[in-house]
Amino acid sequence: MTQSLNPSASDLSTPPDAPPALTLEGALDRLRNGVRIAPSTQFPDAVNARLASAAQTAARQCAKVPPAASRRVLGLLDVAVKAPTAGQRVAWHRRAADALASAFAPHAACRAGCSHCCHIPVKVSAVEARALGRAIGRAPVPLADHEPAAIAGYASPCPFLSDGRCSIYAQRPAVCRSHLNMDEDALLCQLLPSGHQVPVPYLDTRALLAVSVLIAGEDLGAADLRQWFPAPAAPTRPPRE
């Protein structure tokens, strides 16, 4: 299995012709079984042609990584769960995400300067949002004060995307660190104008996801990065006289 639950936009607004929001049952199925990489009549011909082989390509690429790499990630996740403070748990969880990415990135389609994934939902917990806020010197918006996040393709970039690159790369959330497309190139990452989500063969990060829930505990409060750290409002122009 190579596809993780990320990203999920079950409580975020989507384009009017997009598929229905993900149900709880659907989310649990994804968590247990991953996302099925299969063609659909909703996708362009080029995408369907690639989807016919994408799962096999991803499996072949992932097989190049020795099992010891996964064992190291699991060891770091064990340390994360047992760390005494929330800040330390988040730090160790990010180290696990970095270890996973460093092992698989050489075999992934992701390259510097590619920012398709910076326009999709990015959910993080309140614990990680506060840790990020401390690192960048900006307090996250309290959960109770969040505005709805309207995410519609390339019109809704991550608030930290600047000139096609991540402006907080060293402090980016764990979900961003481990988000890798294991296909041969970025074709399936390109967002469709229709709003339909293509099942990209992302690296399986379900272990990271499960531990992120554990380390958040009762303070899970997951929300999109755009809600924790909204982009500054565009300046309004004075009316013409």
PDB file of N, CA, C and O in Angstrom, residues 65-101:
ATOM      1  N   VAL A  65      13.723   0.942  -1.208  1.00  0.00           N
ATOM      2  CA  VAL A  65      14.138   1.404   0.121  1.00  0.00           C
ATOM      3  C   VAL A  65      14.269   0.194   1.047  1.00  0.00           C
ATOM      4  O   VAL A  65      13.328  -0.592   1.179  1.00  0.00           O
ATOM      5  N   PRO A  66      15.412   0.023   1.704  1.00  0.00           N
ATOM      6  CA  PRO A  66      15.601  -1.147   2.582  1.00  0.00           C
ATOM      7  C   PRO A  66      14.682  -1.100   3.798  1.00  0.00           C
ATOM      8  O   PRO A  66      14.338  -0.011   4.288  1.00  0.00           O
ATOM      9  N   PRO A  67      14.276  -2.274   4.317  1.00  0.00           N
ATOM     10  CA  PRO A  67      13.385  -2.324   5.491  1.00  0.00           C
ATOM     11  C   PRO A  67      13.941  -1.596   6.707  1.00  0.00           C
ATOM     12  O   PRO A  67      13.183  -1.120   7.550  1.00  0.00           O
ATOM     13  N   ALA A  68      15.261  -1.492   6.804  1.00  0.00           N
ATOM     14  CA  ALA A  68      15.858  -0.817   7.964  1.00  0.00           C
ATOM     15  C   ALA A  68      15.400   0.620   8.077  1.00  0.00           C
ATOM     16  O   ALA A  68      15.295   1.172   9.177  1.00  0.00           O
ATOM     17  N   ALA A  69      15.111   1.257   6.949  1.00  0.00           N
ATOM     18  CA  ALA A  69      14.657   2.649   6.969  1.00  0.00           C
ATOM     19  C   ALA A  69      13.318   2.766   7.674  1.00  0.00           C
ATOM     20  O   ALA A  69      13.099   3.681   8.478  1.00  0.00           O
ATOM     21  N   SER A  70      12.415   1.847   7.388  1.00  0.00           N
ATOM     22  CA  SER A  70      11.098   1.872   8.046  1.00  0.00           C
ATOM     23  C   SER A  70      11.234   1.575   9.530  1.00  0.00           C
ATOM     24  O   SER A  70      10.521   2.172  10.352  1.00  0.00           O
ATOM     25  N   ARG A  71      12.137   0.676   9.888  1.00  0.00           N
ATOM     26  CA  ARG A  71      12.338   0.372  11.312  1.00  0.00           C
ATOM     27  C   ARG A  71      12.861   1.593  12.053  1.00  0.00           C
ATOM     28  O   ARG A  71      12.489   1.840  13.215  1.00  0.00           O
ATOM     29  N   ARG A  72      13.713   2.378  11.403  1.00  0.00           N
ATOM     30  CA  ARG A  72      14.227   3.598  12.038  1.00  0.00           C
ATOM     31  C   ARG A  72      13.101   4.591  12.273  1.00  0.00           C
ATOM     32  O   ARG A  72      13.026   5.231  13.330  1.00  0.00           O
ATOM     33  N   VAL A  73      12.213   4.720  11.298  1.00  0.00           N
ATOM     34  CA  VAL A  73      11.077   5.629  11.444  1.00  0.00           C
ATOM     35  C   VAL A  73      10.198   5.197  12.609  1.00  0.00           C
ATOM     36  O   VAL A  73       9.782   6.018  13.438  1.00  0.00           O
ATOM     37  N   LEU A  74       9.928   3.906  12.702  1.00  0.00           N
ATOM     38  CA  LEU A  74       9.093   3.406  13.802  1.00  0.00           C
ATOM     39  C   LEU A  74       9.762   3.648  15.150  1.00  0.00           C
ATOM     40  O   LEU A  74       9.088   3.949  16.142  1.00  0.00           O
ATOM     41  N   GLY A  75      11.082   3.531  15.199  1.00  0.00           N
ATOM     42  CA  GLY A  75      11.797   3.814  16.445  1.00  0.00           C
ATOM     43  C   GLY A  75      11.661   5.268  16.854  1.00  0.00           C
ATOM     44  O   GLY A  75      11.454   5.575  18.042  1.00  0.00           O
ATOM     45  N   LEU A  76      11.761   6.174  15.898  1.00  0.00           N
ATOM     46  CA  LEU A  76      11.602   7.596  16.195  1.00  0.00           C
ATOM     47  C   LEU A  76      10.177   7.913  16.630  1.00  0.00           C
ATOM     48  O   LEU A  76       9.955   8.762  17.507  1.00  0.00           O
ATOM     49  N   LEU A  77       9.202   7.252  16.026  1.00  0.00           N
ATOM     50  CA  LEU A  77       7.813   7.462  16.428  1.00  0.00           C
ATOM     51  C   LEU A  77       7.583   6.973  17.849  1.00  0.00           C
ATOM     52  O   LEU A  77       6.803   7.567  18.611  1.00  0.00           O
ATOM     53  N   ASP A  78       8.254   5.905  18.234  1.00  0.00           N
ATOM     54  CA  ASP A  78       8.140   5.402  19.611  1.00  0.00           C
ATOM     55  C   ASP A  78       8.689   6.432  20.589  1.00  0.00           C
ATOM     56  O   ASP A  78       8.107   6.671  21.653  1.00  0.00           O
ATOM     57  N   VAL A  79       9.797   7.058  20.225  1.00  0.00           N
ATOM     58  CA  VAL A  79      10.361   8.115  21.072  1.00  0.00           C
ATOM     59  C   VAL A  79       9.394   9.294  21.152  1.00  0.00           C
ATOM     60  O   VAL A  79       9.200   9.893  22.220  1.00  0.00           O
ATOM     61  N   ALA A  80       8.764   9.630  20.027  1.00  0.00           N
ATOM     62  CA  ALA A  80       7.828  10.750  19.996  1.00  0.00           C
ATOM     63  C   ALA A  80       6.664  10.526  20.957  1.00  0.00           C
ATOM     64  O   ALA A  80       6.267  11.441  21.693  1.00  0.00           O
ATOM     65  N   VAL A  81       6.119   9.334  20.954  1.00  0.00           N
ATOM     66  CA  VAL A  81       4.977   9.037  21.823  1.00  0.00           C
ATOM     67  C   VAL A  81       5.364   9.134  23.294  1.00  0.00           C
ATOM     68  O   VAL A  81       4.566   9.580  24.127  1.00  0.00           O
ATOM     69  N   LYS A  82       6.595   8.761  23.621  1.00  0.00           N
ATOM     70  CA  LYS A  82       7.028   8.697  25.026  1.00  0.00           C
ATOM     71  C   LYS A  82       7.676   9.990  25.521  1.00  0.00           C
ATOM     72  O   LYS A  82       7.992  10.099  26.709  1.00  0.00           O
ATOM     73  N   ALA A  83       7.895  10.959  24.652  1.00  0.00           N
ATOM     74  CA  ALA A  83       8.539  12.208  25.063  1.00  0.00           C
ATOM     75  C   ALA A  83       7.695  12.919  26.125  1.00  0.00           C
ATOM     76  O   ALA A  83       6.458  12.878  26.076  1.00  0.00           O
ATOM     77  N   PRO A  84       8.335  13.593  27.097  1.00  0.00           N
ATOM     78  CA  PRO A  84       7.600  14.145  28.242  1.00  0.00           C
ATOM     79  C   PRO A  84       6.778  15.396  27.978  1.00  0.00           C
ATOM     80  O   PRO A  84       5.827  15.681  28.697  1.00  0.00           O
ATOM     81  N   THR A  85       7.131  16.184  26.962  1.00  0.00           N
ATOM     82  CA  THR A  85       6.403  17.426  26.712  1.00  0.00           C
ATOM     83  C   THR A  85       5.824  17.434  25.307  1.00  0.00           C
ATOM     84  O   THR A  85       6.306  16.730  24.410  1.00  0.00           O
ATOM     85  N   ALA A  86       4.796  18.263  25.102  1.00  0.00           N
ATOM     86  CA  ALA A  86       4.161  18.357  23.791  1.00  0.00           C
ATOM     87  C   ALA A  86       5.151  18.839  22.734  1.00  0.00           C
ATOM     88  O   ALA A  86       5.176  18.330  21.608  1.00  0.00           O
ATOM     89  N   GLY A  87       5.978  19.815  23.104  1.00  0.00           N
ATOM     90  CA  GLY A  87       6.957  20.336  22.162  1.00  0.00           C
ATOM     91  C   GLY A  87       7.950  19.282  21.720  1.00  0.00           C
ATOM     92  O   GLY A  87       8.309  19.204  20.537  1.00  0.00           O
ATOM     93  N   GLN A  88       8.396  18.452  22.673  1.00  0.00           N
ATOM     94  CA  GLN A  88       9.333  17.393  22.341  1.00  0.00           C
ATOM     95  C   GLN A  88       8.668  16.313  21.495  1.00  0.00           C
ATOM     96  O   GLN A  88       9.290  15.757  20.578  1.00  0.00           O
ATOM     97  N   ARG A  89       7.402  16.036  21.773  1.00  0.00           N
ATOM     98  CA  ARG A  89       6.690  15.030  20.969  1.00  0.00           C
ATOM     99  C   ARG A  89       6.556  15.488  19.524  1.00  0.00           C
ATOM    100  O   ARG A  89       6.747  14.698  18.590  1.00  0.00           O
ATOM    101  N   VAL A  90       6.228  16.754  19.337  1.00  0.00           N
ATOM    102  CA  VAL A  90       6.131  17.293  17.981  1.00  0.00           C
ATOM    103  C   VAL A  90       7.490  17.239  17.293  1.00  0.00           C
ATOM    104  O   VAL A  90       7.594  16.859  16.113  1.00  0.00           O
ATOM    105  N   ALA A  91       8.565  17.585  18.008  1.00  0.00           N
ATOM    106  CA  ALA A  91       9.906  17.597  17.418  1.00  0.00           C
ATOM    107  C   ALA A  91      10.324  16.195  16.979  1.00  0.00           C
ATOM    108  O   ALA A  91      10.857  16.007  15.874  1.00  0.00           O
ATOM    109  N   TRP A  92      10.080  15.195  17.823  1.00  0.00           N
ATOM    110  CA  TRP A  92      10.452  13.827  17.470  1.00  0.00           C
ATOM    111  C   TRP A  92       9.576  13.290  16.336  1.00  0.00           C
ATOM    112  O   TRP A  92      10.036  12.535  15.475  1.00  0.00           O
ATOM    113  N   HIS A  93       8.326  13.707  16.333  1.00  0.00           N
ATOM    114  CA  HIS A  93       7.437  13.295  15.244  1.00  0.00           C
ATOM    115  C   HIS A  93       7.935  13.865  13.913  1.00  0.00           C
ATOM    116  O   HIS A  93       7.921  13.171  12.876  1.00  0.00           O
ATOM    117  N   ARG A  94       8.405  15.081  13.915  1.00  0.00           N
ATOM    118  CA  ARG A  94       8.946  15.678  12.694  1.00  0.00           C
ATOM    119  C   ARG A  94      10.229  14.979  12.271  1.00  0.00           C
ATOM    120  O   ARG A  94      10.502  14.811  11.075  1.00  0.00           O
ATOM    121  N   ARG A  95      11.038  14.565  13.259  1.00  0.00           N
ATOM    122  CA  ARG A  95      12.254  13.825  12.912  1.00  0.00           C
ATOM    123  C   ARG A  95      11.905  12.497  12.240  1.00  0.00           C
ATOM    124  O   ARG A  95      12.583  12.068  11.300  1.00  0.00           O
ATOM    125  N   ALA A  96      10.843  11.870  12.712  1.00  0.00           N
ATOM    126  CA  ALA A  96      10.397  10.630  12.078  1.00  0.00           C
ATOM    127  C   ALA A  96       9.939  10.896  10.652  1.00  0.00           C
ATOM    128  O   ALA A  96      10.242  10.116   9.738  1.00  0.00           O
ATOM    129  N   ALA A  97       9.215  11.994  10.450  1.00  0.00           N
ATOM    130  CA  ALA A  97       8.772  12.352   9.106  1.00  0.00           C
ATOM    131  C   ALA A  97       9.967  12.637   8.198  1.00  0.00           C
ATOM    132  O   ALA A  97       9.978  12.240   7.024  1.00  0.00           O
ATOM    133  N   ASP A  98      10.979  13.309   8.736  1.00  0.00           N
ATOM    134  CA  ASP A  98      12.184  13.598   7.954  1.00  0.00           C
ATOM    135  C   ASP A  98      12.920  12.307   7.589  1.00  0.00           C
ATOM    136  O   ASP A  98      13.440  12.171   6.473  1.00  0.00           O
ATOM    137  N   ALA A  99      12.984  11.364   8.541  1.00  0.00           N
ATOM    138  CA  ALA A  99      13.660  10.100   8.273  1.00  0.00           C
ATOM    139  C   ALA A  99      12.938   9.320   7.180  1.00  0.00           C
ATOM    140  O   ALA A  99      13.566   8.719   6.304  1.00  0.00           O
ATOM    141  N   LEU A 100      11.611   9.343   7.237  1.00  0.00           N
ATOM    142  CA  LEU A 100      10.824   8.661   6.205  1.00  0.00           C
ATOM    143  C   LEU A 100      11.070   9.305   4.844  1.00  0.00           C
ATOM    144  O   LEU A 100      11.310   8.617   3.842  1.00  0.00           O
ATOM    145  N   ALA A 101      11.027  10.632   4.814  1.00  0.00           N
ATOM    146  CA  ALA A 101      11.202  11.347   3.553  1.00  0.00           C
ATOM    147  C   ALA A 101      12.607  11.161   2.985  1.00  0.00           C
ATOM    148  O   ALA A 101      12.778  10.964   1.775  1.00  0.00           O
TER     149      ALA A 101
END
